[in-house]
Amino acid sequence: MTVPVSSTATDAWPALPFAQWQDTYATLHLWTQIVGKIRLALSPRLNHWWQSTLYVTPRGLTTASIPYGTFTFEIAFDFLDHRLRIDTSDGIHRTIPLAPRSVADFYAELLETLKAMGIEVRIWTMPQEVAEPIPFEADRKHAAYDPQSVQRFWRILVQADRVMNAFRSRFIGKSSPVHFFWGSFDLAVTRFSGRRAPQHPGGVPNMADWVTREAYSHEVSSCGFWPGNASVEAVFYAYAYPKPDGFEQYSVQPEAAFYSAQMGEFLLPYEAVRQADDPEGTLLAFLQSTYEAAADLAQWDRRELERLPVAQSTR
């Protein structure tokens, strides 16, 4: 049965303290990695690993279409009915319940279900960007699933995705989609200046340096939403690579935003957005001002990269 979701402004930006759902968070993170790795294994390679990401939907998260032989299929997390939905272009449909169960059980059932649908895939089963990774097939430690917490998390993603897409529309240079990275478990959108970047030093936990270097092959200004960890509650973030001189000191909006030397990026606590009189305007101010910090200090050609106001574009 679908759990009703309120669309009131008060409920649109729900509270989600890390401690309230940390076990579910850890399990869901690993489930999304399994699904994301299936997309990565079967999809044609795109720049900066864009073929690996998930996307926010009106019901949860999806891989979008994945090619397989002469047909395509989609794997989607449905956080309203709490099911994993698998659909093929041949009309085959299967579901797997989302409920408390181990990562190992989820992994086994998903691959068995795909095989029964005529889809065989092998993935690297070691998780990325997590502490003390356990291969999926052996992970019986992570087995929590609280549907209400998952649904609150998804509702935050819906709002972040909506605002970040509005922000993305202002830019006519190369830009990523607004997409969900299952390794770092964050929703992100990235703008590009068009110039190549110096080689990234790498060093991301459980990630090969050559993967990181492909992701940051060109100069970027990136922003997103991350649900946090035991040390940092949920935040919106923004960073530049390479980081231009003076980036840390640049004055950004709103007042609650600050530069974290430890994380090397600007942060805006999710709670500051949630409790603002105008959450959307507050978030847009953060996204725009941090982009300006990167673009102005690095001397991007903003006249060529940004959309002109409608009144000017018709001249």
Short mmCIF file of N, CA and C in Angstrom, two decimals, residues 82-158:
data_model
loop_
_atom_site.label_atom_id
_atom_site.label_comp_id
_atom_site.label_asym_id
_atom_site.label_seq_id
_atom_site.Cartn_x
_atom_site.Cartn_y
_atom_site.Cartn_z
N HIS A 82 7.59 1.11 -1.27
CA HIS A 82 8.73 0.43 -0.68
C HIS A 82 8.99 -0.90 -1.37
N ARG A 83 9.23 -0.76 -2.66
CA ARG A 83 9.59 -1.90 -3.50
C ARG A 83 10.69 -1.50 -4.46
N LEU A 84 11.50 -2.45 -4.85
CA LEU A 84 12.43 -2.27 -5.95
C LEU A 84 11.74 -2.80 -7.20
N ARG A 85 11.56 -1.94 -8.19
CA ARG A 85 10.84 -2.29 -9.40
C ARG A 85 11.83 -2.51 -10.55
N ILE A 86 11.65 -3.60 -11.28
CA ILE A 86 12.48 -3.89 -12.44
C ILE A 86 11.55 -4.07 -13.63
N ASP A 87 11.76 -3.26 -14.65
CA ASP A 87 10.91 -3.30 -15.84
C ASP A 87 11.79 -3.39 -17.09
N THR A 88 11.35 -4.18 -18.07
CA THR A 88 12.07 -4.29 -19.33
C THR A 88 11.21 -3.74 -20.46
N SER A 89 11.88 -3.38 -21.55
CA SER A 89 11.15 -2.89 -22.73
C SER A 89 10.39 -4.01 -23.41
N ASP A 90 10.62 -5.27 -23.00
CA ASP A 90 9.85 -6.41 -23.51
C ASP A 90 8.58 -6.65 -22.70
N GLY A 91 8.32 -5.79 -21.73
CA GLY A 91 7.08 -5.90 -20.96
C GLY A 91 7.18 -6.78 -19.73
N ILE A 92 8.37 -7.21 -19.34
CA ILE A 92 8.53 -8.03 -18.14
C ILE A 92 8.67 -7.11 -16.93
N HIS A 93 8.01 -7.47 -15.86
CA HIS A 93 8.01 -6.63 -14.65
C HIS A 93 8.17 -7.52 -13.43
N ARG A 94 9.07 -7.12 -12.54
CA ARG A 94 9.26 -7.83 -11.28
C ARG A 94 9.45 -6.80 -10.17
N THR A 95 9.13 -7.19 -8.94
CA THR A 95 9.37 -6.33 -7.78
C THR A 95 10.05 -7.12 -6.67
N ILE A 96 10.81 -6.41 -5.87
CA ILE A 96 11.45 -6.97 -4.68
C ILE A 96 11.08 -6.06 -3.52
N PRO A 97 10.51 -6.58 -2.43
CA PRO A 97 10.14 -5.72 -1.30
C PRO A 97 11.35 -5.04 -0.69
N LEU A 98 11.17 -3.77 -0.30
CA LEU A 98 12.17 -3.06 0.47
C LEU A 98 11.74 -3.13 1.93
N ALA A 99 12.48 -3.87 2.70
CA ALA A 99 12.16 -4.13 4.10
C ALA A 99 13.45 -4.51 4.80
N PRO A 100 13.43 -4.59 6.14
CA PRO A 100 14.66 -4.98 6.83
C PRO A 100 15.20 -6.32 6.32
N ARG A 101 16.40 -6.28 5.76
CA ARG A 101 17.06 -7.49 5.26
C ARG A 101 18.51 -7.15 5.01
N SER A 102 19.36 -8.14 5.02
CA SER A 102 20.78 -7.88 4.89
C SER A 102 21.16 -7.49 3.47
N VAL A 103 22.30 -6.82 3.37
CA VAL A 103 22.83 -6.46 2.06
C VAL A 103 23.08 -7.73 1.24
N ALA A 104 23.58 -8.77 1.88
CA ALA A 104 23.84 -10.03 1.17
C ALA A 104 22.57 -10.61 0.58
N ASP A 105 21.48 -10.60 1.34
CA ASP A 105 20.21 -11.14 0.83
C ASP A 105 19.67 -10.28 -0.31
N PHE A 106 19.76 -8.96 -0.17
CA PHE A 106 19.30 -8.05 -1.21
C PHE A 106 20.09 -8.28 -2.50
N TYR A 107 21.40 -8.38 -2.37
CA TYR A 107 22.27 -8.60 -3.53
C TYR A 107 21.91 -9.91 -4.23
N ALA A 108 21.77 -10.99 -3.45
CA ALA A 108 21.48 -12.29 -4.04
C ALA A 108 20.12 -12.30 -4.75
N GLU A 109 19.09 -11.75 -4.11
CA GLU A 109 17.77 -11.78 -4.73
C GLU A 109 17.72 -10.92 -5.98
N LEU A 110 18.38 -9.77 -5.95
CA LEU A 110 18.36 -8.90 -7.13
C LEU A 110 19.02 -9.59 -8.31
N LEU A 111 20.20 -10.17 -8.12
CA LEU A 111 20.86 -10.82 -9.24
C LEU A 111 20.11 -12.06 -9.72
N GLU A 112 19.49 -12.79 -8.80
CA GLU A 112 18.68 -13.95 -9.20
C GLU A 112 17.45 -13.51 -9.98
N THR A 113 16.84 -12.41 -9.56
CA THR A 113 15.66 -11.90 -10.27
C THR A 113 16.03 -11.44 -11.67
N LEU A 114 17.13 -10.73 -11.79
CA LEU A 114 17.58 -10.28 -13.10
C LEU A 114 17.87 -11.49 -14.01
N LYS A 115 18.52 -12.50 -13.48
CA LYS A 115 18.83 -13.69 -14.27
C LYS A 115 17.57 -14.37 -14.77
N ALA A 116 16.54 -14.44 -13.92
CA ALA A 116 15.27 -15.03 -14.33
C ALA A 116 14.59 -14.21 -15.41
N MET A 117 14.93 -12.91 -15.49
CA MET A 117 14.38 -12.03 -16.53
C MET A 117 15.24 -12.03 -17.79
N GLY A 118 16.29 -12.85 -17.80
CA GLY A 118 17.16 -12.93 -18.96
C GLY A 118 18.31 -11.94 -18.95
N ILE A 119 18.61 -11.38 -17.77
CA ILE A 119 19.68 -10.38 -17.65
C ILE A 119 20.76 -10.93 -16.73
N GLU A 120 21.94 -11.14 -17.25
CA GLU A 120 23.05 -11.62 -16.45
C GLU A 120 24.12 -10.54 -16.38
N VAL A 121 24.58 -10.26 -15.18
CA VAL A 121 25.54 -9.18 -14.99
C VAL A 121 26.47 -9.53 -13.83
N ARG A 122 27.74 -9.15 -13.97
CA ARG A 122 28.70 -9.32 -12.91
C ARG A 122 29.20 -7.94 -12.50
N ILE A 123 29.29 -7.70 -11.21
CA ILE A 123 29.78 -6.42 -10.71
C ILE A 123 30.89 -6.66 -9.70
N TRP A 124 31.71 -5.62 -9.49
CA TRP A 124 32.70 -5.67 -8.40
C TRP A 124 31.93 -5.47 -7.10
N THR A 125 32.01 -6.43 -6.21
CA THR A 125 31.13 -6.43 -5.04
C THR A 125 31.71 -5.72 -3.82
N MET A 126 32.83 -5.03 -3.99
CA MET A 126 33.38 -4.26 -2.86
C MET A 126 32.81 -2.85 -2.88
N PRO A 127 32.17 -2.40 -1.80
CA PRO A 127 31.60 -1.05 -1.76
C PRO A 127 32.66 0.03 -1.91
N GLN A 128 32.25 1.18 -2.42
CA GLN A 128 33.13 2.33 -2.56
C GLN A 128 32.80 3.41 -1.53
N GLU A 129 33.83 4.16 -1.16
CA GLU A 129 33.70 5.38 -0.36
C GLU A 129 32.98 5.15 0.97
N VAL A 130 33.20 3.97 1.56
CA VAL A 130 32.67 3.70 2.90
C VAL A 130 33.80 3.16 3.76
N ALA A 131 33.68 3.38 5.07
CA ALA A 131 34.68 2.85 6.00
C ALA A 131 34.46 1.36 6.21
N GLU A 132 35.51 0.62 6.32
CA GLU A 132 35.46 -0.82 6.59
C GLU A 132 34.50 -1.54 5.65
N PRO A 133 34.75 -1.48 4.34
CA PRO A 133 33.84 -2.11 3.38
C PRO A 133 33.80 -3.62 3.51
N ILE A 134 32.61 -4.17 3.31
CA ILE A 134 32.38 -5.61 3.33
C ILE A 134 31.80 -5.99 1.96
N PRO A 135 32.32 -7.02 1.30
CA PRO A 135 31.74 -7.42 0.01
C PRO A 135 30.24 -7.65 0.15
N PHE A 136 29.48 -7.24 -0.85
CA PHE A 136 28.02 -7.32 -0.78
C PHE A 136 27.54 -8.72 -0.41
N GLU A 137 28.14 -9.73 -1.04
CA GLU A 137 27.65 -11.10 -0.83
C GLU A 137 27.93 -11.62 0.57
N ALA A 138 28.80 -10.92 1.33
CA ALA A 138 29.14 -11.37 2.68
C ALA A 138 28.59 -10.43 3.76
N ASP A 139 27.91 -9.37 3.38
CA ASP A 139 27.50 -8.35 4.34
C ASP A 139 26.15 -8.69 4.97
N ARG A 140 26.22 -9.24 6.18
CA ARG A 140 25.00 -9.48 6.96
C ARG A 140 24.93 -8.54 8.16
N LYS A 141 25.85 -7.59 8.19
CA LYS A 141 25.88 -6.60 9.27
C LYS A 141 24.83 -5.52 9.03
N HIS A 142 24.69 -5.06 7.81
CA HIS A 142 23.77 -3.97 7.48
C HIS A 142 22.45 -4.56 7.00
N ALA A 143 21.40 -4.35 7.81
CA ALA A 143 20.12 -5.00 7.49
C ALA A 143 18.92 -4.18 7.96
N ALA A 144 19.09 -2.87 8.13
CA ALA A 144 18.00 -2.03 8.65
C ALA A 144 17.23 -1.36 7.52
N TYR A 145 15.95 -1.17 7.73
CA TYR A 145 15.15 -0.40 6.77
C TYR A 145 13.92 0.16 7.49
N ASP A 146 13.97 1.47 7.78
CA ASP A 146 12.83 2.16 8.37
C ASP A 146 12.14 2.94 7.26
N PRO A 147 10.96 2.51 6.82
CA PRO A 147 10.32 3.15 5.67
C PRO A 147 10.03 4.63 5.85
N GLN A 148 9.68 5.06 7.05
CA GLN A 148 9.38 6.48 7.26
C GLN A 148 10.62 7.34 7.09
N SER A 149 11.75 6.87 7.61
CA SER A 149 13.00 7.63 7.46
C SER A 149 13.42 7.68 5.99
N VAL A 150 13.31 6.57 5.31
CA VAL A 150 13.66 6.54 3.89
C VAL A 150 12.78 7.50 3.11
N GLN A 151 11.51 7.52 3.43
CA GLN A 151 10.60 8.41 2.72
C GLN A 151 10.92 9.87 3.01
N ARG A 152 11.31 10.21 4.24
CA ARG A 152 11.71 11.59 4.54
C ARG A 152 12.96 11.97 3.76
N PHE A 153 13.91 11.06 3.70
CA PHE A 153 15.13 11.31 2.93
C PHE A 153 14.78 11.59 1.46
N TRP A 154 13.92 10.75 0.90
CA TRP A 154 13.53 10.93 -0.50
C TRP A 154 12.80 12.25 -0.71
N ARG A 155 11.97 12.66 0.23
CA ARG A 155 11.26 13.93 0.10
C ARG A 155 12.25 15.10 0.08
N ILE A 156 13.34 15.00 0.84
CA ILE A 156 14.38 16.03 0.78
C ILE A 156 15.03 16.03 -0.59
N LEU A 157 15.31 14.84 -1.12
CA LEU A 157 15.89 14.74 -2.46
C LEU A 157 14.97 15.37 -3.51
N VAL A 158 13.68 15.17 -3.38
CA VAL A 158 12.73 15.76 -4.34
C VAL A 158 12.86 17.28 -4.35
#
